[in-house]
Amino acid sequence: MSDPQPVYLSDYQPPAYRVTHTELTFDLDPAATRVKARLLIERHPEADANAPLALNGEQLKLISLAIDATPLDAAAYELDDEVLRIAQVPERFVLESEVEIAPQENTALEGLYQSNGMYCTQCEAEGFRRITFYPDRPDVMATFKVTVIGDQQQEPILLANGNPIERGELEGGRHFVTWEDPHPKPCYLFALVAGNLHSVEDHFTTMSGRDVTLQIWVEKENLDKTEHAMASLKRAMEWDEQAYGREYDLDLFMIVAVNDFNMGAMENKGLNIFNSAAVLTHPQTATDAAFQNVEGIVAHEYFHNWSGNRVTCRDWFQLSLKEGFTVFRDQCFSADTNSAPVKRIQDVSFFRTAQFAEDAGPTAHPIRPDHFIEITNFYTLTIYEKGAEVVRMLRNLVGEESFRRGSDLYFERFDGQAVTIEDFVGCMAEASGEDFSQFMRWYSQAGTPDIDAHGEYDYVQGEYHLTLRQRTPATPGQPDKLPLHIPVRMGLVGTKSGQDLTLTLNGEKLGKDAVIHLRDDEQTFVFTDVAEAPVPSLLREFSAPVKLHYPYSREDLAFLLTHDSDGFNRWDAGQRLALLALDDLIAAHRNGVEKVMDSRVVDAFRALLSGPMSDKAVLAEMLALPSEAYIAEQQPIVDVDAIHAAREFVRQSLAVALRDEFLAIYEANVTEEAYAPTSEQIAQRSLKNVALSYLMSIEDEQGLALCESQFAADHNMTDVRQALTLLVHSDRDDLASPALKAFGEKWAHDPLVMDQWFTVQVSRPQPDVLERVKYLMQHPAFSLKNPNRVRALVGAFAQNRVNFHRLDGQGYQLLADVVIELNRLNPEIAARLITPLTRWQRFDETRQALMRSELERIKQQPLSSNVYEVVEKALA
Ligand code: 0A1
Ligand code: ZN
């Protein structure tokens, strides 16, 4: 077998043939589903009359093929593992085909598969070719009419995209439903679901007064877990009307929850399919974080109806066109619905940990890659989250109003079309009159720019000179980078007044908070009329996805922590201050020197705890220390043990020094109110639980008692899970074991809660974790075939820094064993699971060698193209 080959953006050719209308009939059977397709096909007016018709098809058993009702004999076409090629076809014709597929054997969860006995599909990106022969590319858009035939008992519910137009009974206990979707769509948005499902129904009246029926389809036992998703959906529909003027365009909108799903959810037209973890919630089973995640994902998929479905991508290189924009939209929705500053803090904190790591590793790629082997490997933080940051910069550059004009123009001009990132940015340029030619480099250059900032105050002149230098490091295939257009939002905070000073640049008064534009490698900005020495507050609200380096002293940071008018930068100042202290402690740990806590950090925390408590949600974020993963990001060589020890030392020192304050915070935020996922309650719980985690870090008697009673009270999953985590992560196995046992028995029937039970155990710092992972992989609730289980157990273990990176290499070995097995079952999940091993360059030589040898071992296997691509890059 030859190595899988990449496809290149530069090779893009418009399709020679387009499908204008697609009719499908599915006769469902677990082992032998028959799929009949009737496609209306036309040659593109500019295409060569002799162009062959090439259809994608994989793992299909061809039963019959006909053009304009005339069967094709074997000489008329060529068929290999991937393509069906017909040499001669008319200008306009009807292609009929019948194939057989085996949903029950489909463990890759792409195409048509079975999950808990129910049939469902996943076609993005290239799964439709496992259903029927078709030009499986997003720039072929057709209207669809789909008939689903199933067993009346096994599959009483038969769903597909659009509106149901006909249903009836058939012989042998079978029945059918026919669905019609009038909106032309690419085949990756096709969906079918069949099974024994139950629905919760609601309605939404659109801005033009149309009634839309909303349905959430679940297994019977989950009917009580749909309320939050439904409420989120209605809020999202209303928000999209107000914020973007976008109205829903069918009479029916359906969401289906399935247990086996590779990703979070999928925006199929009118029939969104969700990973059950991304839609089901109940106060007793889901945490606040899960509630918020569900709200965000429901909104994200709904927003795709316009940013993705009505206007779609020309080719998969443009993936960020729909994903970056839609993530930006869902971020804004969540910010409007909940605490906006906390949303930004959480998004950025995740981004700087995980996307920065991706951008600095061997799989780094631009937001618009120029080649790939396997597109499913490109559903990444770069495409999604960095893509969203770039859209956010665009919005900030053109301003709210022009952005709305630009998006209106985009949706109007390209409705029903498959377009490119240039088309999107072009609309923004047209609506604002701005020139984005340099800005476009954000889409083609990988890697995170480093910005070195340096400031000097000239007392005599009353001037502040700010020098910014940018440099984007080399990434695979991109040794040299050009300077980017980087908007830096900033203020100068007067050290005497504690206030933002007016910014005057080149004689122009910019106000107290302004954006300066870094476009060259290096630029100096001279601010005049600066009456007092300032501390610069740079990159407010994380105005660009860059690493900003400024030589802040700890005094500067403590000052910004209390005085910065930008809430985000106040939080960031606290993080930077903690990082400086952590640096010293990491060094002390490595050198075997006694660790001493920086009193300035303690003072800063004390000030936070005793200050006016206006925003509890933000305070909870400010009290949380940077994660081990984020600390690791800042280190030249990651020393997992030193990082863990240093962070624990800070936690414990703060807990000892501020015990009474934490206790008071805990007590002030206990509530007996019935659970609701409101901002107020979530803020209270976060604050209470962060305080509890400090108390538990020193195994404080009172803290332990509170933790035990919080667990026993069983008030809601947020509190229960936090208490369980703190017990299990403490050294008090005498308390942890009974709690784990009780929890495991109580929830044995609920897979999504058992996932949490797995994760809590395998993320503890104690050294018995590897054994536990092996033991839990044999647990009846675990299955390698279910992506959620794999993520909850094996994926979570690989995030356990001290245990995954054990010096004997057994953590790496375990992960590689799982990857090798999953490579056969589910290549997409296998490829994602390798990620932690691809970061080997960041560790010491011993670990590097161990990690590389596991990558080599994987490489020796017969590999799917998914795993091959990742391993190849990781070892290059
Ligand atoms: N478009 C979906 C994500 C998604 C991508 C691929 C999938 O299967 C391979 C499934 C879902 C979204 O952005 O939500
Ligand atoms: Zn998406």
PDB file of C-alpha atoms and ligand atoms in Angstrom, residues 109-110 122-125 188 261-267 297 300-301 304 319 322-323 376 379 384 828, ligand 1:
ATOM      1  CA  LEU A 109     -19.198   6.662  13.140  1.00  0.00           C
ATOM      2  CA  GLU A 110     -18.953   8.303   9.713  1.00  0.00           C
ATOM      3  CA  GLN A 122     -22.626  11.795  10.248  1.00  0.00           C
ATOM      4  CA  CYS A 123     -21.641  13.157   6.865  1.00  0.00           C
ATOM      5  CA  GLU A 124     -19.346  16.105   7.519  1.00  0.00           C
ATOM      6  CA  ALA A 125     -16.818  16.256   6.154  1.00  0.00           C
ATOM      7  CA  TYR A 188     -22.370  16.911   4.140  1.00  0.00           C
ATOM      8  CA  PHE A 261     -20.815  10.567  18.302  1.00  0.00           C
ATOM      9  CA  ASN A 262     -17.315  11.654  17.353  1.00  0.00           C
ATOM     10  CA  MET A 263     -17.705  15.354  17.991  1.00  0.00           C
ATOM     11  CA  GLY A 264     -20.018  17.681  19.920  1.00  0.00           C
ATOM     12  CA  ALA A 265     -22.833  18.089  17.442  1.00  0.00           C
ATOM     13  CA  MET A 266     -23.668  18.563  13.778  1.00  0.00           C
ATOM     14  CA  GLU A 267     -25.651  21.276  12.016  1.00  0.00           C
ATOM     15  CA  ILE A 297     -23.349  24.190  21.352  1.00  0.00           C
ATOM     16  CA  HIS A 300     -23.541  27.143  17.599  1.00  0.00           C
ATOM     17  CA  GLU A 301     -25.375  24.494  15.590  1.00  0.00           C
ATOM     18  CA  HIS A 304     -24.790  27.380  11.345  1.00  0.00           C
ATOM     19  CA  LEU A 319     -13.607  25.305   6.841  1.00  0.00           C
ATOM     20  CA  LYS A 322     -18.134  28.651   8.661  1.00  0.00           C
ATOM     21  CA  GLU A 323     -16.481  27.481  11.881  1.00  0.00           C
ATOM     22  CA  THR A 376     -11.183  15.295   9.836  1.00  0.00           C
ATOM     23  CA  TYR A 379     -11.403  20.213  13.011  1.00  0.00           C
ATOM     24  CA  TYR A 384     -12.381  26.983  15.193  1.00  0.00           C
ATOM     25  CA  GLU A 828     -10.932   9.920  13.697  1.00  0.00           C
TER      26      GLU A 828
HETATM   27  N1  0A1 B   1     -19.639  21.044  11.981  1.00  0.00           N
HETATM   28  C1  0A1 B   1     -19.735  20.559  13.315  1.00  0.00           C
HETATM   29  C2  0A1 B   1     -18.607  19.753  13.783  1.00  0.00           C
HETATM   30  C3  0A1 B   1     -18.480  18.381  13.282  1.00  0.00           C
HETATM   31  C4  0A1 B   1     -17.464  18.073  12.414  1.00  0.00           C
HETATM   32  C5  0A1 B   1     -17.232  16.793  12.017  1.00  0.00           C
HETATM   33  C6  0A1 B   1     -18.047  15.822  12.535  1.00  0.00           C
HETATM   34  O1  0A1 B   1     -17.806  14.510  12.203  1.00  0.00           O
HETATM   35  C7  0A1 B   1     -16.661  14.169  11.563  1.00  0.00           C
HETATM   36  C8  0A1 B   1     -19.064  16.096  13.379  1.00  0.00           C
HETATM   37  C9  0A1 B   1     -19.292  17.386  13.740  1.00  0.00           C
HETATM   38  C10 0A1 B   1     -19.730  21.759  14.238  1.00  0.00           C
HETATM   39  O2  0A1 B   1     -18.956  22.670  14.040  1.00  0.00           O
HETATM   40  O3  0A1 B   1     -20.473  21.749  15.191  1.00  0.00           O
END
